[in-house]
JSON list of N, CA and C in Angstrom, two decimals:
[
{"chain": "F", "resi": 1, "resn": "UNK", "atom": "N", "xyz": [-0.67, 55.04, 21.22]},
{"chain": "F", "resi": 1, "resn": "UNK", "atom": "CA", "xyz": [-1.81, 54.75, 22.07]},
{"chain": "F", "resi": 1, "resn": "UNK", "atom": "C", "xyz": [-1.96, 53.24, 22.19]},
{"chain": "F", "resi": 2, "resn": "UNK", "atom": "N", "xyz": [-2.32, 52.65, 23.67]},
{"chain": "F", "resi": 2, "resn": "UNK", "atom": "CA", "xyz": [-2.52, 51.22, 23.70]},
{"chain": "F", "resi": 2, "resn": "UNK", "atom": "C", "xyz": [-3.79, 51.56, 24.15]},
{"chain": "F", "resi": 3, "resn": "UNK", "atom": "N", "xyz": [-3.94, 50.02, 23.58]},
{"chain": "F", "resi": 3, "resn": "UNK", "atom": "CA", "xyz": [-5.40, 49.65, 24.14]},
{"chain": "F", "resi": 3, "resn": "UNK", "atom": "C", "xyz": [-5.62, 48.30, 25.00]},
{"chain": "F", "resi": 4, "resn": "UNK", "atom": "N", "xyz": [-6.16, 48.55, 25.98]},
{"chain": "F", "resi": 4, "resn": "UNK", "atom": "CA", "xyz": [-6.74, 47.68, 27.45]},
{"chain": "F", "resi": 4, "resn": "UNK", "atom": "C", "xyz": [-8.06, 46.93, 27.47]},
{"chain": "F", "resi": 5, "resn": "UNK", "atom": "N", "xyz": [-8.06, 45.88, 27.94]},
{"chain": "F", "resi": 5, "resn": "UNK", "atom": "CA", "xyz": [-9.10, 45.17, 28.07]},
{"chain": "F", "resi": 5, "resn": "UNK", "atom": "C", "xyz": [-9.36, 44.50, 29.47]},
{"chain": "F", "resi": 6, "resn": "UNK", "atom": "N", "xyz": [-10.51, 44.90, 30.37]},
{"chain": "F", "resi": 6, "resn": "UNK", "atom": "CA", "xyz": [-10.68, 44.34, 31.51]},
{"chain": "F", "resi": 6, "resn": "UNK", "atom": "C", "xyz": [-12.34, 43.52, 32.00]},
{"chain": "F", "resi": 7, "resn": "UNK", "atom": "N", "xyz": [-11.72, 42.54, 32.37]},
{"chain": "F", "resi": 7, "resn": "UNK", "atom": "CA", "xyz": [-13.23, 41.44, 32.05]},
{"chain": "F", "resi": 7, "resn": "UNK", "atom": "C", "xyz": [-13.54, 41.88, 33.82]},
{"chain": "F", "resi": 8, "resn": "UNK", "atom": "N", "xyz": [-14.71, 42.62, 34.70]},
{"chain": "F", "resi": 8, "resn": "UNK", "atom": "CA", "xyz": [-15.10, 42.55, 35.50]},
{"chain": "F", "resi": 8, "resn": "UNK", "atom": "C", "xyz": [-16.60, 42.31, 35.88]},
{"chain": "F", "resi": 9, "resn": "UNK", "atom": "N", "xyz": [-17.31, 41.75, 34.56]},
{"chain": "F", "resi": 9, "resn": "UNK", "atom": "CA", "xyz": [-18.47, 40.97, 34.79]},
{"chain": "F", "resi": 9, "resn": "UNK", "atom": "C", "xyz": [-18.41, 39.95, 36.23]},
{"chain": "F", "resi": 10, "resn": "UNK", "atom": "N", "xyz": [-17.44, 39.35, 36.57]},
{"chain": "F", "resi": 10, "resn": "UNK", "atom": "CA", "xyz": [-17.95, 38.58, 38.31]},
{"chain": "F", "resi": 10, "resn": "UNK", "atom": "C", "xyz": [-17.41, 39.00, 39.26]},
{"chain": "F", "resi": 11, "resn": "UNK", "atom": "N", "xyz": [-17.49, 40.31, 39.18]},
{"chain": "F", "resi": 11, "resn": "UNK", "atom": "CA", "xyz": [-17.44, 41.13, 40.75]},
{"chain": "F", "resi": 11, "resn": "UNK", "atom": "C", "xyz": [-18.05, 42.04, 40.75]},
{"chain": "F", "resi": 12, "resn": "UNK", "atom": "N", "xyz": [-18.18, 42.58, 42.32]},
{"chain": "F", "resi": 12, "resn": "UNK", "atom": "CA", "xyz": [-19.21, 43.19, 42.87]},
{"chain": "F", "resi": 12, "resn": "UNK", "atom": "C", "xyz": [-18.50, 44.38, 43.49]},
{"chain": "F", "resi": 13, "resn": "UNK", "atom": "N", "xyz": [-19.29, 45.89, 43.48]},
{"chain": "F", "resi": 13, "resn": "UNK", "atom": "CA", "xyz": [-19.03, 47.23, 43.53]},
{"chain": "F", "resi": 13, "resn": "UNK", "atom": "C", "xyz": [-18.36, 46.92, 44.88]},
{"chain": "F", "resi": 14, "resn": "UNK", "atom": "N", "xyz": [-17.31, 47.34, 45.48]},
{"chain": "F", "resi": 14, "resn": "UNK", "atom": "CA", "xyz": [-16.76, 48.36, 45.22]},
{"chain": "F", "resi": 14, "resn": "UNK", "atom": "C", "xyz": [-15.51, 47.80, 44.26]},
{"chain": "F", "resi": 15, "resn": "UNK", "atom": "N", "xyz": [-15.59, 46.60, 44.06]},
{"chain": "F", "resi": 15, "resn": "UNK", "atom": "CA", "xyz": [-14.30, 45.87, 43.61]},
{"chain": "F", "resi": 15, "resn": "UNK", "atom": "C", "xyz": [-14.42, 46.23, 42.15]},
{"chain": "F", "resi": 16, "resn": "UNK", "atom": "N", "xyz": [-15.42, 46.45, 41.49]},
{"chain": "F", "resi": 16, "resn": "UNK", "atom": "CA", "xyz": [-15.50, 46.95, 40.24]},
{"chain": "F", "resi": 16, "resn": "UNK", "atom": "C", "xyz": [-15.30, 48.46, 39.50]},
{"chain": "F", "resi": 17, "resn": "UNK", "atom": "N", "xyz": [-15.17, 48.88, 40.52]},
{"chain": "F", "resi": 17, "resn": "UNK", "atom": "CA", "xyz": [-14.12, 50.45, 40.30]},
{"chain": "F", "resi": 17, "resn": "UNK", "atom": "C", "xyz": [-12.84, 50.60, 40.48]},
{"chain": "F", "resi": 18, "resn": "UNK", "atom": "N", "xyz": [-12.86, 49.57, 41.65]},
{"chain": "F", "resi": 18, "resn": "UNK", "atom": "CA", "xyz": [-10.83, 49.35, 42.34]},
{"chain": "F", "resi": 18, "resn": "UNK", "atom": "C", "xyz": [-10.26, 48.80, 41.41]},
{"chain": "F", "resi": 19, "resn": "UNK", "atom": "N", "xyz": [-10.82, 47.81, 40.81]},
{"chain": "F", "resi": 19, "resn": "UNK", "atom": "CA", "xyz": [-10.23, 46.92, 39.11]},
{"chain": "F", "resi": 19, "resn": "UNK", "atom": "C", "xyz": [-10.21, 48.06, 38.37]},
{"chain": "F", "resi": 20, "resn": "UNK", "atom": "N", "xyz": [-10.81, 48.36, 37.87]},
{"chain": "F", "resi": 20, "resn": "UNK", "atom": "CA", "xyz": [-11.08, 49.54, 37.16]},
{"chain": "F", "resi": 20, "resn": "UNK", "atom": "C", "xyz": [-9.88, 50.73, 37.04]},
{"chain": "F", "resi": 21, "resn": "UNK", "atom": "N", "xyz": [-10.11, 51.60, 38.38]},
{"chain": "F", "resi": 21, "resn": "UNK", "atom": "CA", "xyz": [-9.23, 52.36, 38.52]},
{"chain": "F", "resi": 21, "resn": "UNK", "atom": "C", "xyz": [-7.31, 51.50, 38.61]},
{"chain": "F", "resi": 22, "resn": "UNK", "atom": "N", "xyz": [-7.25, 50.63, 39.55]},
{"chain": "F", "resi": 22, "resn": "UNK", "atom": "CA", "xyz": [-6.23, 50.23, 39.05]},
{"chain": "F", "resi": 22, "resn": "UNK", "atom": "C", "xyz": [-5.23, 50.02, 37.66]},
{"chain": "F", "resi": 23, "resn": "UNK", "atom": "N", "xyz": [-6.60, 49.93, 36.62]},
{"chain": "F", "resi": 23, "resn": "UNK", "atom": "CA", "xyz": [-6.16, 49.52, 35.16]},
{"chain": "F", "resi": 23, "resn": "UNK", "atom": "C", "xyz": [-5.61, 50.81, 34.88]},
{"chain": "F", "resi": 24, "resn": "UNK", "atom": "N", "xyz": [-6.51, 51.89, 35.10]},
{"chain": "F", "resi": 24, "resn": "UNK", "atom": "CA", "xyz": [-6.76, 52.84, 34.57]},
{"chain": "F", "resi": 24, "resn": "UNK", "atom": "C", "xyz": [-4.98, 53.77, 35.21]},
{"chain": "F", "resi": 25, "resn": "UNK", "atom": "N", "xyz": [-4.43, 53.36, 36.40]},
{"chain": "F", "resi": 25, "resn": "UNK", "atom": "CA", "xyz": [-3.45, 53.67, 36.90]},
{"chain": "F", "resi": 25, "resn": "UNK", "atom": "C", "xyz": [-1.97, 53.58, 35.84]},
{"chain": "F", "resi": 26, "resn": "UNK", "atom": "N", "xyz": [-1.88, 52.11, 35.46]},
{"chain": "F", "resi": 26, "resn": "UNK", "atom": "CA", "xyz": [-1.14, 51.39, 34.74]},
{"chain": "F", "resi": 26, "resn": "UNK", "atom": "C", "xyz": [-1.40, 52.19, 32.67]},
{"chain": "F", "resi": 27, "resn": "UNK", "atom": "N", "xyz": [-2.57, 52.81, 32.87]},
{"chain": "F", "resi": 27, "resn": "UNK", "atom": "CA", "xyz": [-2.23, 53.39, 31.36]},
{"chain": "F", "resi": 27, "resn": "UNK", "atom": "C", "xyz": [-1.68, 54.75, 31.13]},
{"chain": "F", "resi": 28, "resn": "UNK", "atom": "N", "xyz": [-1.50, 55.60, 30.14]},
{"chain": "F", "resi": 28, "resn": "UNK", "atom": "CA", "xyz": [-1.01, 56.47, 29.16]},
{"chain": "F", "resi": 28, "resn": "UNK", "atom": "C", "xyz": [-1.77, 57.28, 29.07]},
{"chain": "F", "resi": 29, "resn": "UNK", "atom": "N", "xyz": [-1.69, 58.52, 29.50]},
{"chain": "F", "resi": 29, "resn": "UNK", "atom": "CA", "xyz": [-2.88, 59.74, 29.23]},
{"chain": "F", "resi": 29, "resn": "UNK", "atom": "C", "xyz": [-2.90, 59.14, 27.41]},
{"chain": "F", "resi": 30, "resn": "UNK", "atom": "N", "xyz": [-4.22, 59.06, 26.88]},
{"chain": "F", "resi": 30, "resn": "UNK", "atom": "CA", "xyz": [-4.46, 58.91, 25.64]},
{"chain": "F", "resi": 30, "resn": "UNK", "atom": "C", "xyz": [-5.20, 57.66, 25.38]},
{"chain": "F", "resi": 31, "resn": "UNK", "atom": "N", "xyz": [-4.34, 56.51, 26.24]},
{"chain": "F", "resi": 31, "resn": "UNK", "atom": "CA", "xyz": [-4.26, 54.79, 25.90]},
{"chain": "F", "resi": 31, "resn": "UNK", "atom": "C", "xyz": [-6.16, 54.82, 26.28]},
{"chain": "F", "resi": 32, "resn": "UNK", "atom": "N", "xyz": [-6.71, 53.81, 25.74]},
{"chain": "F", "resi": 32, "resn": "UNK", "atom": "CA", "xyz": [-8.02, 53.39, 25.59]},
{"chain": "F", "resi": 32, "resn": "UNK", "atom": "C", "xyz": [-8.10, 52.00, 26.49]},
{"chain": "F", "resi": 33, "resn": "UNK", "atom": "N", "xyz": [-9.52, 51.95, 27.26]},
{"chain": "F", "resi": 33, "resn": "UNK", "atom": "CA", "xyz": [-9.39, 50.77, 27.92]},
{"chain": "F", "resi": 33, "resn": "UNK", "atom": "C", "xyz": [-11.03, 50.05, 27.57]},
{"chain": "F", "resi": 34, "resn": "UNK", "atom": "N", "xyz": [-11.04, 48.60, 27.20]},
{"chain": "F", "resi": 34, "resn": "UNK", "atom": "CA", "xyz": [-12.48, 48.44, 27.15]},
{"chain": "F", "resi": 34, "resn": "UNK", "atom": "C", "xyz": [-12.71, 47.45, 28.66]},
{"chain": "F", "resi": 35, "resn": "UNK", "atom": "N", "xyz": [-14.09, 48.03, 29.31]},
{"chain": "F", "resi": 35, "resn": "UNK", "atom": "CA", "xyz": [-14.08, 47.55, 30.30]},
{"chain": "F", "resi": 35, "resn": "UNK", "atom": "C", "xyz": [-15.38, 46.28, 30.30]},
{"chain": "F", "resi": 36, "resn": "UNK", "atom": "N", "xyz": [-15.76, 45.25, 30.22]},
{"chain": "F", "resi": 36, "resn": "UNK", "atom": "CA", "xyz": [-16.35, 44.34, 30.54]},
{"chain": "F", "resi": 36, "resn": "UNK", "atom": "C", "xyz": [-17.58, 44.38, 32.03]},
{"chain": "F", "resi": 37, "resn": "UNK", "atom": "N", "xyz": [-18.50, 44.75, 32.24]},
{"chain": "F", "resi": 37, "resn": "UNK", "atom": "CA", "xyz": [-19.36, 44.80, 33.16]},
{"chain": "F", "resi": 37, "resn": "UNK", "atom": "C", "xyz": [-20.51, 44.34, 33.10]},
{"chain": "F", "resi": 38, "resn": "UNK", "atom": "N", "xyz": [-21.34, 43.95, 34.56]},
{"chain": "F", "resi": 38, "resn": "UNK", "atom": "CA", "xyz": [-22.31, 43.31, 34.58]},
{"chain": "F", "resi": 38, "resn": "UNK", "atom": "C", "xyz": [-23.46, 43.65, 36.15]},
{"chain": "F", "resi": 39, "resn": "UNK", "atom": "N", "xyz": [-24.44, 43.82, 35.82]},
{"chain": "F", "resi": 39, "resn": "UNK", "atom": "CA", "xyz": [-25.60, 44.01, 36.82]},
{"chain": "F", "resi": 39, "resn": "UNK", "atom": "C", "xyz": [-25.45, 46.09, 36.99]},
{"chain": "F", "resi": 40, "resn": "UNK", "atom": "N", "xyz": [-26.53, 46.01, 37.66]},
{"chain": "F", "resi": 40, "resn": "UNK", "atom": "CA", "xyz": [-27.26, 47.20, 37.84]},
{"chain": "F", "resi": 40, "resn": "UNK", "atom": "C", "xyz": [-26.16, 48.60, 38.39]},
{"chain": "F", "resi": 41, "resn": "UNK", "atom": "N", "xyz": [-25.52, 47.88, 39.02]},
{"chain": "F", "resi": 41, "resn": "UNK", "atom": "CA", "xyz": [-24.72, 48.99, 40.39]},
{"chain": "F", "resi": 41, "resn": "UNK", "atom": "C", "xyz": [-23.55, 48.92, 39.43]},
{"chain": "F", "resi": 42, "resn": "UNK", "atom": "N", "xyz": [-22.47, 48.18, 39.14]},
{"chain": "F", "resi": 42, "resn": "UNK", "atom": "CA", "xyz": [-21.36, 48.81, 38.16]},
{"chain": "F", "resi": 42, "resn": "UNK", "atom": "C", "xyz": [-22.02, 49.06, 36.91]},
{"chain": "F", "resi": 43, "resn": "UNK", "atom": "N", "xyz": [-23.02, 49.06, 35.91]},
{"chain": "F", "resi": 43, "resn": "UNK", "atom": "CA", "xyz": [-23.45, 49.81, 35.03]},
{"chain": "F", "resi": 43, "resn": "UNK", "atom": "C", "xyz": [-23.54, 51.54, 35.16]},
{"chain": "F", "resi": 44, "resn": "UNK", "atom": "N", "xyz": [-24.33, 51.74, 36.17]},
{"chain": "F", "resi": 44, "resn": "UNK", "atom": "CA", "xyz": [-24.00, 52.79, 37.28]},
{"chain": "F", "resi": 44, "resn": "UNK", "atom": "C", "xyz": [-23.13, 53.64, 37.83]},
{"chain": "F", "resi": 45, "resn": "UNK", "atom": "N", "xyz": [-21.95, 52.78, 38.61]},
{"chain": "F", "resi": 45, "resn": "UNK", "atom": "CA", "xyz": [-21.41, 53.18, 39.11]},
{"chain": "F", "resi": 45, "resn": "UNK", "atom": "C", "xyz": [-19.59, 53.19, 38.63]},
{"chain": "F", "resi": 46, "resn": "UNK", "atom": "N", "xyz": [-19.65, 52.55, 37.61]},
{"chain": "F", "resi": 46, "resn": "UNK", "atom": "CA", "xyz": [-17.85, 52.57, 37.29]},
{"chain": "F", "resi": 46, "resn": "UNK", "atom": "C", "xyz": [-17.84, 53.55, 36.15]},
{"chain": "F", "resi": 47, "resn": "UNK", "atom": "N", "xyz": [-18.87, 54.13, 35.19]},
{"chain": "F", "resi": 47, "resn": "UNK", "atom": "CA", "xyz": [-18.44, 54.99, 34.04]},
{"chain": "F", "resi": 47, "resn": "UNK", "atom": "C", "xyz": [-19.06, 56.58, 34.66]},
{"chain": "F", "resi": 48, "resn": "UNK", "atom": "N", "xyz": [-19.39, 56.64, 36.67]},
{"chain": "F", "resi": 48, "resn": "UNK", "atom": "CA", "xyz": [-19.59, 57.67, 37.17]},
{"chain": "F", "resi": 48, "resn": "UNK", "atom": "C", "xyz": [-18.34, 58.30, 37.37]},
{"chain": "F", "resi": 49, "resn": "UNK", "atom": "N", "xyz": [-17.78, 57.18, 38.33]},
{"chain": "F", "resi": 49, "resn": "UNK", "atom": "CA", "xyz": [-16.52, 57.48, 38.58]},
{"chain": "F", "resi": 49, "resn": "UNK", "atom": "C", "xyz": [-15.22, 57.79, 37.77]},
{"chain": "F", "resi": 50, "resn": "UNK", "atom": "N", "xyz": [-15.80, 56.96, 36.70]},
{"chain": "F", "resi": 50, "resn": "UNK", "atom": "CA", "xyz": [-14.20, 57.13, 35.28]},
{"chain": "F", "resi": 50, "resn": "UNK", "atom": "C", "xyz": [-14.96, 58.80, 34.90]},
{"chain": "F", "resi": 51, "resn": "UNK", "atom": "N", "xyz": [-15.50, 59.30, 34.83]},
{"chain": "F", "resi": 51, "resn": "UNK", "atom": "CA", "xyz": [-15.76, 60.38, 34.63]},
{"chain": "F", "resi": 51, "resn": "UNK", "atom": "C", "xyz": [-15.42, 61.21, 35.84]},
{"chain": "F", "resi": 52, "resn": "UNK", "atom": "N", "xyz": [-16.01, 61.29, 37.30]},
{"chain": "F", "resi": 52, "resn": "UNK", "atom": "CA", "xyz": [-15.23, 62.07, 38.68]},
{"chain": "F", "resi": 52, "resn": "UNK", "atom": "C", "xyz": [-13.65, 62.02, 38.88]},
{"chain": "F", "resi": 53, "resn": "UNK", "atom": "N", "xyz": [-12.97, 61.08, 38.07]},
{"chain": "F", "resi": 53, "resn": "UNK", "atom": "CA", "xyz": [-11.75, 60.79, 37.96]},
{"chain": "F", "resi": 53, "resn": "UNK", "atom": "C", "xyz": [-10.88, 61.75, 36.98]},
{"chain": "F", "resi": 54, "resn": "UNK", "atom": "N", "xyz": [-11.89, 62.13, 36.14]},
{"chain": "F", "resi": 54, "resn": "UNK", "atom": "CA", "xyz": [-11.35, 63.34, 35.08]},
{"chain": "F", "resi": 54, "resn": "UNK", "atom": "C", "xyz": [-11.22, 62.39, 33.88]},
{"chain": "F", "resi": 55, "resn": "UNK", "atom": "N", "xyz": [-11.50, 61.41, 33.77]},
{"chain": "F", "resi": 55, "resn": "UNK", "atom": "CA", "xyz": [-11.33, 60.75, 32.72]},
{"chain": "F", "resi": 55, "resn": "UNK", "atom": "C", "xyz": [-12.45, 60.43, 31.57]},
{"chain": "F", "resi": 56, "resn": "UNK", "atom": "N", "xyz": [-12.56, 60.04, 30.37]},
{"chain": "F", "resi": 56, "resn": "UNK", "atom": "CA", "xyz": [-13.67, 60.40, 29.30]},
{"chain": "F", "resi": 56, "resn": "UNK", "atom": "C", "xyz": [-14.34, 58.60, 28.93]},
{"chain": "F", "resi": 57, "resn": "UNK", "atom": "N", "xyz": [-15.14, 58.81, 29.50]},
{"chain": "F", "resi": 57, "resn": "UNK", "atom": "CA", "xyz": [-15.84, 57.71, 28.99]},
{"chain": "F", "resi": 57, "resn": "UNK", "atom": "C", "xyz": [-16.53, 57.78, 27.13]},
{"chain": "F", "resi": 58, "resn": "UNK", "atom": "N", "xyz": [-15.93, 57.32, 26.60]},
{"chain": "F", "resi": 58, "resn": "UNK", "atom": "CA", "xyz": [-15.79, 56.93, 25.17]},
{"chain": "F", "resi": 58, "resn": "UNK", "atom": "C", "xyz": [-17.49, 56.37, 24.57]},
{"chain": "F", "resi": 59, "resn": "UNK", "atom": "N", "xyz": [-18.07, 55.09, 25.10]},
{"chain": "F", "resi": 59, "resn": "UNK", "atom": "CA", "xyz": [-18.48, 54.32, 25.00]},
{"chain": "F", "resi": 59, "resn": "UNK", "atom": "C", "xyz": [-19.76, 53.60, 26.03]},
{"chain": "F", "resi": 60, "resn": "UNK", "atom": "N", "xyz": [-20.57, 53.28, 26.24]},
{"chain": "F", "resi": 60, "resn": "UNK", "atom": "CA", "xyz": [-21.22, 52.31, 26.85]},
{"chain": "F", "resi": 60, "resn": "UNK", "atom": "C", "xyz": [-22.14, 51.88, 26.44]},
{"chain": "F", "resi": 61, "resn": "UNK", "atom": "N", "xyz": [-22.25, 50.82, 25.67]},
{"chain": "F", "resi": 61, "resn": "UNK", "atom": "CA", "xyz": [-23.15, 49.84, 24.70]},
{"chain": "F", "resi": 61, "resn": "UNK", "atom": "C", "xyz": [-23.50, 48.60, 25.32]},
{"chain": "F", "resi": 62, "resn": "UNK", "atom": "N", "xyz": [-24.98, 47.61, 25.02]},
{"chain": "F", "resi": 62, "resn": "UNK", "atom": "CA", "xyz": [-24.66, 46.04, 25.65]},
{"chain": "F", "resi": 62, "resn": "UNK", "atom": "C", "xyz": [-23.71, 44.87, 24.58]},
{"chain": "F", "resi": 63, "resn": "UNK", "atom": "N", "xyz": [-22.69, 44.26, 25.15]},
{"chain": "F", "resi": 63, "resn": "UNK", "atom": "CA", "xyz": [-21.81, 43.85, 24.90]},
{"chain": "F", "resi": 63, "resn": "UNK", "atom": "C", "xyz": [-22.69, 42.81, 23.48]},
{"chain": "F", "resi": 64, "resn": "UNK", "atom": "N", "xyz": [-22.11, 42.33, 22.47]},
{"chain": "F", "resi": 64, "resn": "UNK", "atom": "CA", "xyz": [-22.42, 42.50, 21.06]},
{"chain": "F", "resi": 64, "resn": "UNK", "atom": "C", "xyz": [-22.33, 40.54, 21.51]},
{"chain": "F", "resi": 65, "resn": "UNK", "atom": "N", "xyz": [-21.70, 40.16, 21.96]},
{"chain": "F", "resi": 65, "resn": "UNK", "atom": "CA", "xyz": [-21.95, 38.31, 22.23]},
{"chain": "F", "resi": 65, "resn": "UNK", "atom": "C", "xyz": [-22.40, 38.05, 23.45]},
{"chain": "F", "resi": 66, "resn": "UNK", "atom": "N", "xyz": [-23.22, 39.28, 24.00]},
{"chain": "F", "resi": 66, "resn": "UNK", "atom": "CA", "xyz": [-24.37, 38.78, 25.39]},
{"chain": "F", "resi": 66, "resn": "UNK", "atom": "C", "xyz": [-26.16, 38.50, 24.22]},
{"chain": "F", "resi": 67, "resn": "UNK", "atom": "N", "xyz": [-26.34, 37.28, 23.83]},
{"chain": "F", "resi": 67, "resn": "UNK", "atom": "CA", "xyz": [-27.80, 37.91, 23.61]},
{"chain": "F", "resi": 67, "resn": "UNK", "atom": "C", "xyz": [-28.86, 38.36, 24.59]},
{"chain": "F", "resi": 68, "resn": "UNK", "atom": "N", "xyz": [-28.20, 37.83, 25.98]},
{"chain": "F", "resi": 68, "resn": "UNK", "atom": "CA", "xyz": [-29.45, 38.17, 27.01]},
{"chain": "F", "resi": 68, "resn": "UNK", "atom": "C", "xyz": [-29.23, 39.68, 27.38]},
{"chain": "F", "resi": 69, "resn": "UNK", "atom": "N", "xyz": [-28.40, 40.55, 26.90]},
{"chain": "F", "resi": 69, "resn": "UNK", "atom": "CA", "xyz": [-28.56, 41.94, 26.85]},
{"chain": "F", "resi": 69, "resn": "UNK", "atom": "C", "xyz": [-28.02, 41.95, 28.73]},
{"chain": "F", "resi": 70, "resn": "UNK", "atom": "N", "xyz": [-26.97, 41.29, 29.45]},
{"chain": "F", "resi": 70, "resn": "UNK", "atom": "CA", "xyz": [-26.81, 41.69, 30.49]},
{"chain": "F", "resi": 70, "resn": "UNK", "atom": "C", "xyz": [-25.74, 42.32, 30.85]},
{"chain": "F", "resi": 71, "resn": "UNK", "atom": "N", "xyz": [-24.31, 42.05, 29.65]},
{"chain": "F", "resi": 71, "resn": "UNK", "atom": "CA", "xyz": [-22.58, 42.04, 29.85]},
{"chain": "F", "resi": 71, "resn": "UNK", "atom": "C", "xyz": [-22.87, 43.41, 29.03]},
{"chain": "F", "resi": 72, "resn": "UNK", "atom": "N", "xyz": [-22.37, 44.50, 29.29]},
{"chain": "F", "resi": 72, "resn": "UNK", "atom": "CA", "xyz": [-21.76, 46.11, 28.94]},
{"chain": "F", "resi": 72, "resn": "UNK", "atom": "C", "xyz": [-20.72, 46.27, 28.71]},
{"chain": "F", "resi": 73, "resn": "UNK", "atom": "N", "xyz": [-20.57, 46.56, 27.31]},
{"chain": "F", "resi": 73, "resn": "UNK", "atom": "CA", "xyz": [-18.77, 47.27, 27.97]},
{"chain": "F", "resi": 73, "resn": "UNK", "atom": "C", "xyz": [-18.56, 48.84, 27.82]},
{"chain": "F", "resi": 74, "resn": "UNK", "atom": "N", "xyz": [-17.81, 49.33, 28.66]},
{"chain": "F", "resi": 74, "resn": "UNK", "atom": "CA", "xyz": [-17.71, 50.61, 28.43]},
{"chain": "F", "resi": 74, "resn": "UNK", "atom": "C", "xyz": [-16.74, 50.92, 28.11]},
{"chain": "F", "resi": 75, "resn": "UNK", "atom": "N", "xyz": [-16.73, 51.58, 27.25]},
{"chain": "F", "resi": 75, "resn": "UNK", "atom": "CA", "xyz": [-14.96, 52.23, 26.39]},
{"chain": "F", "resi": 75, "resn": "UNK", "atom": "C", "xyz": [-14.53, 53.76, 27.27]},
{"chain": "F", "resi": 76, "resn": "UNK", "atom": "N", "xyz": [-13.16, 53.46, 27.67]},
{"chain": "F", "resi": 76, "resn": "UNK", "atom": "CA", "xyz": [-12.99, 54.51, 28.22]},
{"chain": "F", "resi": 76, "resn": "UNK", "atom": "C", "xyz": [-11.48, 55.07, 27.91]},
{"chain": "F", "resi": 77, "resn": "UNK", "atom": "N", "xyz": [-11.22, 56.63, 28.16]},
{"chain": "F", "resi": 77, "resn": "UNK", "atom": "CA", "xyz": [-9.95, 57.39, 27.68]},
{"chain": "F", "resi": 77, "resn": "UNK", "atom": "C", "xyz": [-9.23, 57.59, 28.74]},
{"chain": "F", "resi": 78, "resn": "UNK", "atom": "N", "xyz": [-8.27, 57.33, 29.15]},
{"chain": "F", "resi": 78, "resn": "UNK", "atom": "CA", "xyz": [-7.47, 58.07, 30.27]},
{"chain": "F", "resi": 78, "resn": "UNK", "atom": "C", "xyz": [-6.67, 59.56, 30.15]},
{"chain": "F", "resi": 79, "resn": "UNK", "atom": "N", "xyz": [-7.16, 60.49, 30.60]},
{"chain": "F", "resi": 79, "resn": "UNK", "atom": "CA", "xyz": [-7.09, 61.78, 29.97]},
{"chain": "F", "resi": 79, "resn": "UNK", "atom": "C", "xyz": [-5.72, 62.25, 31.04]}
]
């Protein structure tokens, strides 16, 4: 199993699922990806879709070196 890391805190929906899913293209049924996000609509909208995708969202916590509580990351499985 690998594990992925994708920083998409400075972009904006729809580009934050297309990053997303792209990564998610490039992994390993199994491999783990942590995804980096920011504002209202990809909080929302990228761990909807990693789920409509058939895939298992693991994770979604506020990121542990944001103190202003704004950067998320969501841990996700590619199934």
């Amino acid at each position: 199993m690998k594990q992925y890391d994708l920083d998409i805190t400075a972009d904006r929906c729809p580009l934050t699922f297309v990053k997303t899913k792209l990564l998610i293209e490039r992994m390993a049924p199994g491999d783990v990806a942590r995804v980096r996000l920011k504002g209202a609509e990809p909080l929302e909208n990228v761990p909807r879709s990693v789920r409509e995708h058939g895939h298992e969202v693991l994770s979604l916590a506020t990121a542990d070196d944001d103190p202003a509580g704004e950067v998320h990351v969501l841990v996700l499985r590619k199934c």
